[in-house]
Amino acid sequence: MDVNFRTFDLNLLRVFDEVMAERNLTRAARNLAITQPAVSNALRRLRDSLGDELVRRSGTGVEPTARALALWPTVRDVLRQLQHTLAPGEFDAGIADDTFVLAMADATAAELVPGLVRIVEEEAPAISLRVLPLTTRDPRRLLESEEVDMAVGYFPAVAANLAARGQAGAAMLPFETQRLYIGEYVCVMRRGHPLAGSPLTLDDFCAARHLLVSFSGRPYGFIDQTLGALGRERRIVVTVNQFFTAGRVVANSDLLTVLPRHFVKVTGIEKQLVLRDLPFQQPLVHVDAIWHRRAQHGHAHEWLRQALLRSATAAFAGTEMPGLAG
């Protein structure tokens, strides 16, 4: 259905955005400082203009149609950009009281959060940070739904997808990324392990019993993908979802695990562990921050991105890492 933009009331989009965010007409009306009948009337006018029901009553709230779900990201993005353009404001870290929600694995948090907290304490003491456990290698749904402001981690499939879409000429990608640091994975075992006295061979690696760190709980990871390409496999007997747990278990057993090299030094049990290079080629670990483009121009979000980059740079200054964000 064609929309006549000469007569279209753009205020209807603000109502639509709030209803989609709240999934409840009463709460949307309260947030917009208007009455619920006014919200219902705006939705009726928008339905007439777009030729779609948009939302249906469901329990105590409303459920969006497929058309509404498809429209909402673009509408929200445009409204945010318009707000930043018309009323950009200034971000004063010294008095800001924003709350930032980040998702990252414990190994990443152990490296970055201490430095980030120091920056907050020195420059923005009223700001709050919430760090949620990263439970996926694809955080785009979390960012799209605004459950988190930013995700930090190793997202090879996401990076490849965004790069392919960019090379294919996609005019506007919905997500932005920033490289924070580059690391590598190593095999970790307890000091005194039967394999600790000599270089690790592929046969020894595959014959050993392994512990896997898996965010999803699947007993299969990218190390296993590499082994599969070589026609080999390993035996995974324990799966956990935290790197700290993996380090503790391995330090007290004959299991092997694969951890980020840089993480071992912050475990507190580094002297109990032995590191060995993997007996096969494994891509370097590119740790990136990723966020939704709708947050790109917000001054508070820009401050967060820079603070996180400063924390990463300080954490790896003077180390022998394969690479660092510039």
GROMACS .gro file of C-alpha atoms in nm:
model
  326
    1MET     CA    1   0.000   0.000   0.000
    2ASP     CA    2   0.146   0.339  -0.103
    3VAL     CA    3   0.181   0.602   0.171
    4ASN     CA    4   0.117   0.970   0.092
    5PHE     CA    5   0.401   1.141   0.275
    6ARG     CA    6   0.254   1.485   0.206
    7THR     CA    7  -0.028   1.406   0.451
    8PHE     CA    8   0.141   1.142   0.669
    9ASP     CA    9   0.169   1.240   1.037
   10LEU     CA   10   0.521   1.151   1.155
   11ASN     CA   11   0.406   1.170   1.518
   12LEU     CA   12   0.236   0.837   1.458
   13LEU     CA   13   0.578   0.677   1.431
   14ARG     CA   14   0.668   0.790   1.784
   15VAL     CA   15   0.357   0.619   1.914
   16PHE     CA   16   0.432   0.307   1.710
   17ASP     CA   17   0.789   0.293   1.846
   18GLU     CA   18   0.675   0.321   2.207
   19VAL     CA   19   0.403   0.058   2.164
   20MET     CA   20   0.651  -0.180   2.005
   21ALA     CA   21   0.900  -0.122   2.287
   22GLU     CA   22   0.647  -0.170   2.566
   23ARG     CA   23   0.405  -0.418   2.400
   24ASN     CA   24   0.142  -0.249   2.618
   25LEU     CA   25  -0.081   0.050   2.533
   26THR     CA   26  -0.112   0.177   2.891
   27ARG     CA   27   0.264   0.188   2.949
   28ALA     CA   28   0.319   0.343   2.606
   29ALA     CA   29   0.066   0.616   2.688
   30ARG     CA   30   0.237   0.684   3.020
   31ASN     CA   31   0.581   0.712   2.856
   32LEU     CA   32   0.444   0.948   2.592
   33ALA     CA   33   0.249   1.155   2.847
   34ILE     CA   34  -0.079   1.106   2.656
   35THR     CA   35  -0.396   0.908   2.724
   36GLN     CA   36  -0.448   0.545   2.624
   37PRO     CA   37  -0.738   0.642   2.391
   38ALA     CA   38  -0.495   0.878   2.216
   39VAL     CA   39  -0.252   0.589   2.167
   40SER     CA   40  -0.530   0.369   2.031
   41ASN     CA   41  -0.641   0.646   1.795
   42ALA     CA   42  -0.285   0.695   1.669
   43LEU     CA   43  -0.254   0.323   1.602
   44ARG     CA   44  -0.583   0.324   1.412
   45ARG     CA   45  -0.463   0.610   1.192
   46LEU     CA   46  -0.132   0.433   1.133
   47ARG     CA   47  -0.313   0.109   1.043
   48ASP     CA   48  -0.523   0.301   0.788
   49SER     CA   49  -0.211   0.458   0.637
   50LEU     CA   50  -0.009   0.137   0.616
   51GLY     CA   51  -0.285  -0.112   0.547
   52ASP     CA   52  -0.179  -0.347   0.823
   53GLU     CA   53  -0.320  -0.434   1.166
   54LEU     CA   54   0.029  -0.379   1.320
   55VAL     CA   55  -0.061  -0.510   1.669
   56ARG     CA   56  -0.321  -0.746   1.812
   57ARG     CA   57  -0.436  -0.775   2.171
   58SER     CA   58  -0.267  -1.060   2.357
   59GLY     CA   59  -0.325  -1.117   2.727
   60THR     CA   60  -0.257  -0.791   2.910
   61GLY     CA   61  -0.062  -0.642   2.619
   62VAL     CA   62  -0.033  -0.649   2.243
   63GLU     CA   63   0.147  -0.875   1.997
   64PRO     CA   64   0.302  -0.721   1.680
   65THR     CA   65   0.232  -0.850   1.332
   66ALA     CA   66   0.509  -0.960   1.097
   67ARG     CA   67   0.483  -0.625   0.915
   68ALA     CA   68   0.526  -0.435   1.242
   69LEU     CA   69   0.831  -0.640   1.337
   70ALA     CA   70   0.983  -0.570   0.996
   71LEU     CA   71   0.915  -0.196   1.018
   72TRP     CA   72   1.020  -0.134   1.376
   73PRO     CA   73   1.403  -0.148   1.346
   74THR     CA   74   1.400   0.110   1.066
   75VAL     CA   75   1.150   0.335   1.243
   76ARG     CA   76   1.345   0.323   1.570
   77ASP     CA   77   1.674   0.386   1.389
   78VAL     CA   78   1.536   0.691   1.206
   79LEU     CA   79   1.380   0.836   1.522
   80ARG     CA   80   1.706   0.796   1.716
   81GLN     CA   81   1.911   0.962   1.444
   82LEU     CA   82   1.661   1.246   1.419
   83GLN     CA   83   1.673   1.296   1.794
   84HIS     CA   84   2.053   1.310   1.796
   85THR     CA   85   2.052   1.555   1.504
   86LEU     CA   86   1.790   1.793   1.642
   87ALA     CA   87   1.891   1.776   2.007
   88PRO     CA   88   2.240   1.630   2.023
   89GLY     CA   89   2.322   1.759   2.369
   90GLU     CA   90   2.663   1.718   2.526
   91PHE     CA   91   2.787   1.424   2.727
   92ASP     CA   92   2.953   1.538   3.047
   93ALA     CA   93   3.116   1.228   3.195
   94GLY     CA   94   3.167   1.401   3.527
   95ILE     CA   95   2.793   1.434   3.594
   96ALA     CA   96   2.646   1.163   3.367
   97ASP     CA   97   2.443   0.894   3.545
   98ASP     CA   98   2.391   0.655   3.253
   99THR     CA   99   2.379   0.278   3.300
  100PHE     CA  100   2.562   0.074   3.038
  101VAL     CA  101   2.490  -0.296   2.984
  102LEU     CA  102   2.768  -0.504   2.828
  103ALA     CA  103   2.784  -0.873   2.742
  104MET     CA  104   3.117  -1.054   2.751
  105ALA     CA  105   3.273  -1.382   2.856
  106ASP     CA  106   3.450  -1.405   3.190
  107ALA     CA  107   3.793  -1.420   3.025
  108THR     CA  108   3.725  -1.097   2.838
  109ALA     CA  109   3.574  -0.929   3.144
  110ALA     CA  110   3.878  -1.023   3.353
  111GLU     CA  111   4.098  -0.832   3.109
  112LEU     CA  112   3.882  -0.530   3.032
  113VAL     CA  113   3.651  -0.457   3.325
  114PRO     CA  114   3.919  -0.361   3.583
  115GLY     CA  115   4.055  -0.091   3.352
  116LEU     CA  116   3.706   0.019   3.257
  117VAL     CA  117   3.612   0.054   3.625
  118ARG     CA  118   3.922   0.268   3.688
  119ILE     CA  119   3.818   0.500   3.405
  120VAL     CA  120   3.465   0.523   3.542
  121GLU     CA  121   3.588   0.595   3.895
  122GLU     CA  122   3.822   0.869   3.775
  123GLU     CA  123   3.608   1.031   3.505
  124ALA     CA  124   3.244   0.932   3.546
  125PRO     CA  125   3.173   0.831   3.908
  126ALA     CA  126   2.794   0.839   3.867
  127ILE     CA  127   2.790   0.595   3.575
  128SER     CA  128   2.687   0.233   3.640
  129LEU     CA  129   2.804  -0.077   3.454
  130ARG     CA  130   2.617  -0.405   3.421
  131VAL     CA  131   2.820  -0.692   3.274
  132LEU     CA  132   2.614  -0.990   3.161
  133PRO     CA  133   2.758  -1.332   3.072
  134LEU     CA  134   2.798  -1.382   2.700
  135THR     CA  135   2.611  -1.699   2.605
  136THR     CA  136   2.634  -1.683   2.226
  137ARG     CA  137   2.883  -1.631   1.943
  138ASP     CA  138   2.623  -1.417   1.766
  139PRO     CA  139   2.503  -1.131   1.989
  140ARG     CA  140   2.308  -0.944   1.720
  141ARG     CA  141   1.967  -1.039   1.862
  142LEU     CA  142   2.068  -0.899   2.202
  143LEU     CA  143   2.174  -0.573   2.040
  144GLU     CA  144   1.869  -0.552   1.816
  145SER     CA  145   1.636  -0.594   2.114
  146GLU     CA  146   1.845  -0.349   2.320
  147GLU     CA  147   1.901  -0.604   2.595
  148VAL     CA  148   2.264  -0.490   2.590
  149ASP     CA  149   2.435  -0.173   2.471
  150MET     CA  150   2.743  -0.356   2.348
  151ALA     CA  151   2.882  -0.708   2.322
  152VAL     CA  152   3.252  -0.785   2.340
  153GLY     CA  153   3.408  -1.110   2.226
  154TYR     CA  154   3.525  -1.334   1.946
  155PHE     CA  155   3.254  -1.337   1.679
  156PRO     CA  156   3.414  -1.484   1.363
  157ALA     CA  157   3.088  -1.579   1.188
  158VAL     CA  158   2.935  -1.236   1.255
  159ALA     CA  159   3.246  -1.056   1.133
  160ALA     CA  160   3.252  -1.266   0.816
  161ASN     CA  161   2.882  -1.200   0.752
  162LEU     CA  162   2.915  -0.823   0.797
  163ALA     CA  163   3.226  -0.815   0.576
  164ALA     CA  164   3.051  -1.014   0.302
  165ARG     CA  165   2.748  -0.784   0.313
  166GLY     CA  166   2.973  -0.481   0.295
  167GLN     CA  167   3.162  -0.620  -0.004
  168ALA     CA  168   2.831  -0.702  -0.172
  169GLY     CA  169   2.744  -0.334  -0.160
  170ALA     CA  170   2.499  -0.324   0.129
  171ALA     CA  171   2.419   0.045   0.168
  172MET     CA  172   2.379   0.048   0.546
  173LEU     CA  173   2.479  -0.232   0.780
  174PRO     CA  174   2.281  -0.244   1.104
  175PHE     CA  175   2.585  -0.317   1.323
  176GLU     CA  176   2.921  -0.152   1.385
  177THR     CA  177   3.236  -0.315   1.522
  178GLN     CA  178   3.563  -0.203   1.675
  179ARG     CA  179   3.873  -0.420   1.717
  180LEU     CA  180   3.994  -0.419   2.077
  181TYR     CA  181   4.277  -0.670   2.074
  182ILE     CA  182   4.408  -0.983   1.904
  183GLY     CA  183   4.495  -1.295   2.096
  184GLU     CA  184   4.557  -1.662   2.044
  185TYR     CA  185   4.443  -1.990   2.190
  186VAL     CA  186   4.680  -2.236   2.358
  187CYS     CA  187   4.647  -2.579   2.513
  188VAL     CA  188   4.646  -2.567   2.893
  189MET     CA  189   4.718  -2.851   3.138
  190ARG     CA  190   4.821  -2.889   3.499
  191ARG     CA  191   5.183  -2.868   3.601
  192GLY     CA  192   5.305  -3.227   3.628
  193HIS     CA  193   5.067  -3.355   3.358
  194PRO     CA  194   5.217  -3.650   3.162
  195LEU     CA  195   5.221  -3.432   2.848
  196ALA     CA  196   5.374  -3.128   3.016
  197GLY     CA  197   5.737  -3.229   2.971
  198SER     CA  198   5.762  -3.211   2.593
  199PRO     CA  199   5.616  -3.032   2.290
  200LEU     CA  200   5.257  -3.131   2.225
  201THR     CA  201   5.197  -3.348   1.918
  202LEU     CA  202   4.871  -3.377   1.726
  203ASP     CA  203   4.843  -3.745   1.816
  204ASP     CA  204   4.888  -3.672   2.187
  205PHE     CA  205   4.636  -3.388   2.170
  206CYS     CA  206   4.371  -3.603   2.006
  207ALA     CA  207   4.430  -3.900   2.235
  208ALA     CA  208   4.391  -3.695   2.554
  209ARG     CA  209   4.071  -3.627   2.745
  210HIS     CA  210   3.946  -3.271   2.704
  211LEU     CA  211   3.741  -3.004   2.879
  212LEU     CA  212   3.559  -2.763   2.646
  213VAL     CA  213   3.444  -2.409   2.722
  214SER     CA  214   3.113  -2.376   2.538
  215PHE     CA  215   2.880  -2.077   2.573
  216SER     CA  216   2.593  -2.270   2.416
  217GLY     CA  217   2.655  -2.597   2.599
  218ARG     CA  218   2.723  -2.781   2.272
  219PRO     CA  219   3.008  -3.035   2.308
  220TYR     CA  220   3.168  -2.906   1.987
  221GLY     CA  221   3.365  -2.588   1.916
  222PHE     CA  222   3.582  -2.418   1.658
  223ILE     CA  223   3.883  -2.626   1.767
  224ASP     CA  224   3.682  -2.933   1.671
  225GLN     CA  225   3.600  -2.772   1.335
  226THR     CA  226   3.972  -2.733   1.271
  227LEU     CA  227   4.040  -3.091   1.373
  228GLY     CA  228   3.755  -3.212   1.153
  229ALA     CA  229   3.913  -3.041   0.853
  230LEU     CA  230   4.229  -3.240   0.930
  231GLY     CA  231   4.033  -3.564   0.955
  232ARG     CA  232   4.093  -3.582   1.329
  233GLU     CA  233   3.885  -3.551   1.645
  234ARG     CA  234   3.932  -3.524   2.021
  235ARG     CA  235   3.740  -3.669   2.315
  236ILE     CA  236   3.549  -3.406   2.513
  237VAL     CA  237   3.447  -3.544   2.852
  238VAL     CA  238   3.349  -3.220   3.033
  239THR     CA  239   3.179  -2.904   2.904
  240VAL     CA  240   3.158  -2.580   3.106
  241ASN     CA  241   3.054  -2.226   3.013
  242GLN     CA  242   3.325  -2.026   3.192
  243PHE     CA  243   3.697  -1.995   3.130
  244PHE     CA  244   3.769  -1.953   3.503
  245THR     CA  245   3.595  -2.283   3.576
  246ALA     CA  246   3.795  -2.452   3.301
  247GLY     CA  247   4.123  -2.332   3.450
  248ARG     CA  248   4.033  -2.457   3.796
  249VAL     CA  249   3.921  -2.798   3.673
  250VAL     CA  250   4.226  -2.853   3.455
  251ALA     CA  251   4.462  -2.748   3.737
  252ASN     CA  252   4.325  -3.038   3.943
  253SER     CA  253   4.286  -3.311   3.682
  254ASP     CA  254   4.451  -3.472   3.381
  255LEU     CA  255   4.215  -3.301   3.137
  256LEU     CA  256   4.340  -3.066   2.867
  257THR     CA  257   4.161  -2.749   2.768
  258VAL     CA  258   4.209  -2.465   2.521
  259LEU     CA  259   4.212  -2.111   2.662
  260PRO     CA  260   4.313  -1.763   2.546
  261ARG     CA  261   4.683  -1.724   2.621
  262HIS     CA  262   4.637  -1.378   2.774
  263PHE     CA  263   4.367  -1.505   3.010
  264VAL     CA  264   4.589  -1.752   3.196
  265LYS     CA  265   4.786  -1.476   3.371
  266VAL     CA  266   4.471  -1.335   3.536
  267THR     CA  267   4.337  -1.669   3.665
  268GLY     CA  268   4.531  -1.649   3.991
  269ILE     CA  269   4.654  -2.005   3.935
  270GLU     CA  270   4.902  -1.941   3.654
  271LYS     CA  271   5.182  -2.121   3.842
  272GLN     CA  272   4.972  -2.437   3.854
  273LEU     CA  273   4.930  -2.449   3.477
  274VAL     CA  274   5.145  -2.531   3.175
  275LEU     CA  275   5.082  -2.378   2.834
  276ARG     CA  276   5.163  -2.550   2.506
  277ASP     CA  277   5.120  -2.426   2.151
  278LEU     CA  278   4.843  -2.603   1.965
  279PRO     CA  279   4.982  -2.873   1.732
  280PHE     CA  280   4.791  -2.729   1.434
  281GLN     CA  281   4.724  -2.391   1.278
  282GLN     CA  282   4.439  -2.203   1.443
  283PRO     CA  283   4.326  -1.854   1.340
  284LEU     CA  284   4.409  -1.570   1.577
  285VAL     CA  285   4.134  -1.453   1.810
  286HIS     CA  286   3.999  -1.112   1.706
  287VAL     CA  287   3.819  -0.966   2.007
  288ASP     CA  288   3.574  -0.701   1.891
  289ALA     CA  289   3.318  -0.470   2.042
  290ILE     CA  290   2.992  -0.478   1.845
  291TRP     CA  291   2.690  -0.250   1.879
  292HIS     CA  292   2.378  -0.157   1.687
  293ARG     CA  293   2.416   0.134   1.449
  294ARG     CA  294   2.123   0.317   1.607
  295ALA     CA  295   2.354   0.389   1.904
  296GLN     CA  296   2.639   0.510   1.684
  297HIS     CA  297   2.581   0.884   1.723
  298GLY     CA  298   2.493   0.892   2.091
  299HIS     CA  299   2.753   1.087   2.291
  300ALA     CA  300   2.722   0.853   2.591
  301HIS     CA  301   2.774   0.548   2.372
  302GLU     CA  302   3.071   0.712   2.202
  303TRP     CA  303   3.227   0.771   2.543
  304LEU     CA  304   3.171   0.405   2.634
  305ARG     CA  305   3.339   0.285   2.313
  306GLN     CA  306   3.643   0.504   2.373
  307ALA     CA  307   3.666   0.403   2.739
  308LEU     CA  308   3.656   0.035   2.643
  309LEU     CA  309   3.926   0.085   2.381
  310ARG     CA  310   4.144   0.268   2.631
  311SER     CA  311   4.099  -0.018   2.878
  312ALA     CA  312   4.202  -0.274   2.615
  313THR     CA  313   4.505  -0.071   2.511
  314ALA     CA  314   4.618  -0.036   2.873
  315ALA     CA  315   4.558  -0.406   2.949
  316PHE     CA  316   4.787  -0.522   2.671
  317ALA     CA  317   5.047  -0.245   2.672
  318GLY     CA  318   5.394  -0.398   2.675
  319THR     CA  319   5.272  -0.755   2.625
  320GLU     CA  320   5.386  -0.988   2.352
  321MET     CA  321   5.043  -1.020   2.199
  322PRO     CA  322   5.023  -1.092   1.825
  323GLY     CA  323   4.839  -0.763   1.777
  324LEU     CA  324   4.661  -0.476   1.939
  325ALA     CA  325   4.392  -0.233   1.841
  326GLY     CA  326   4.538   0.095   1.726
   0.00000   0.00000   0.00000
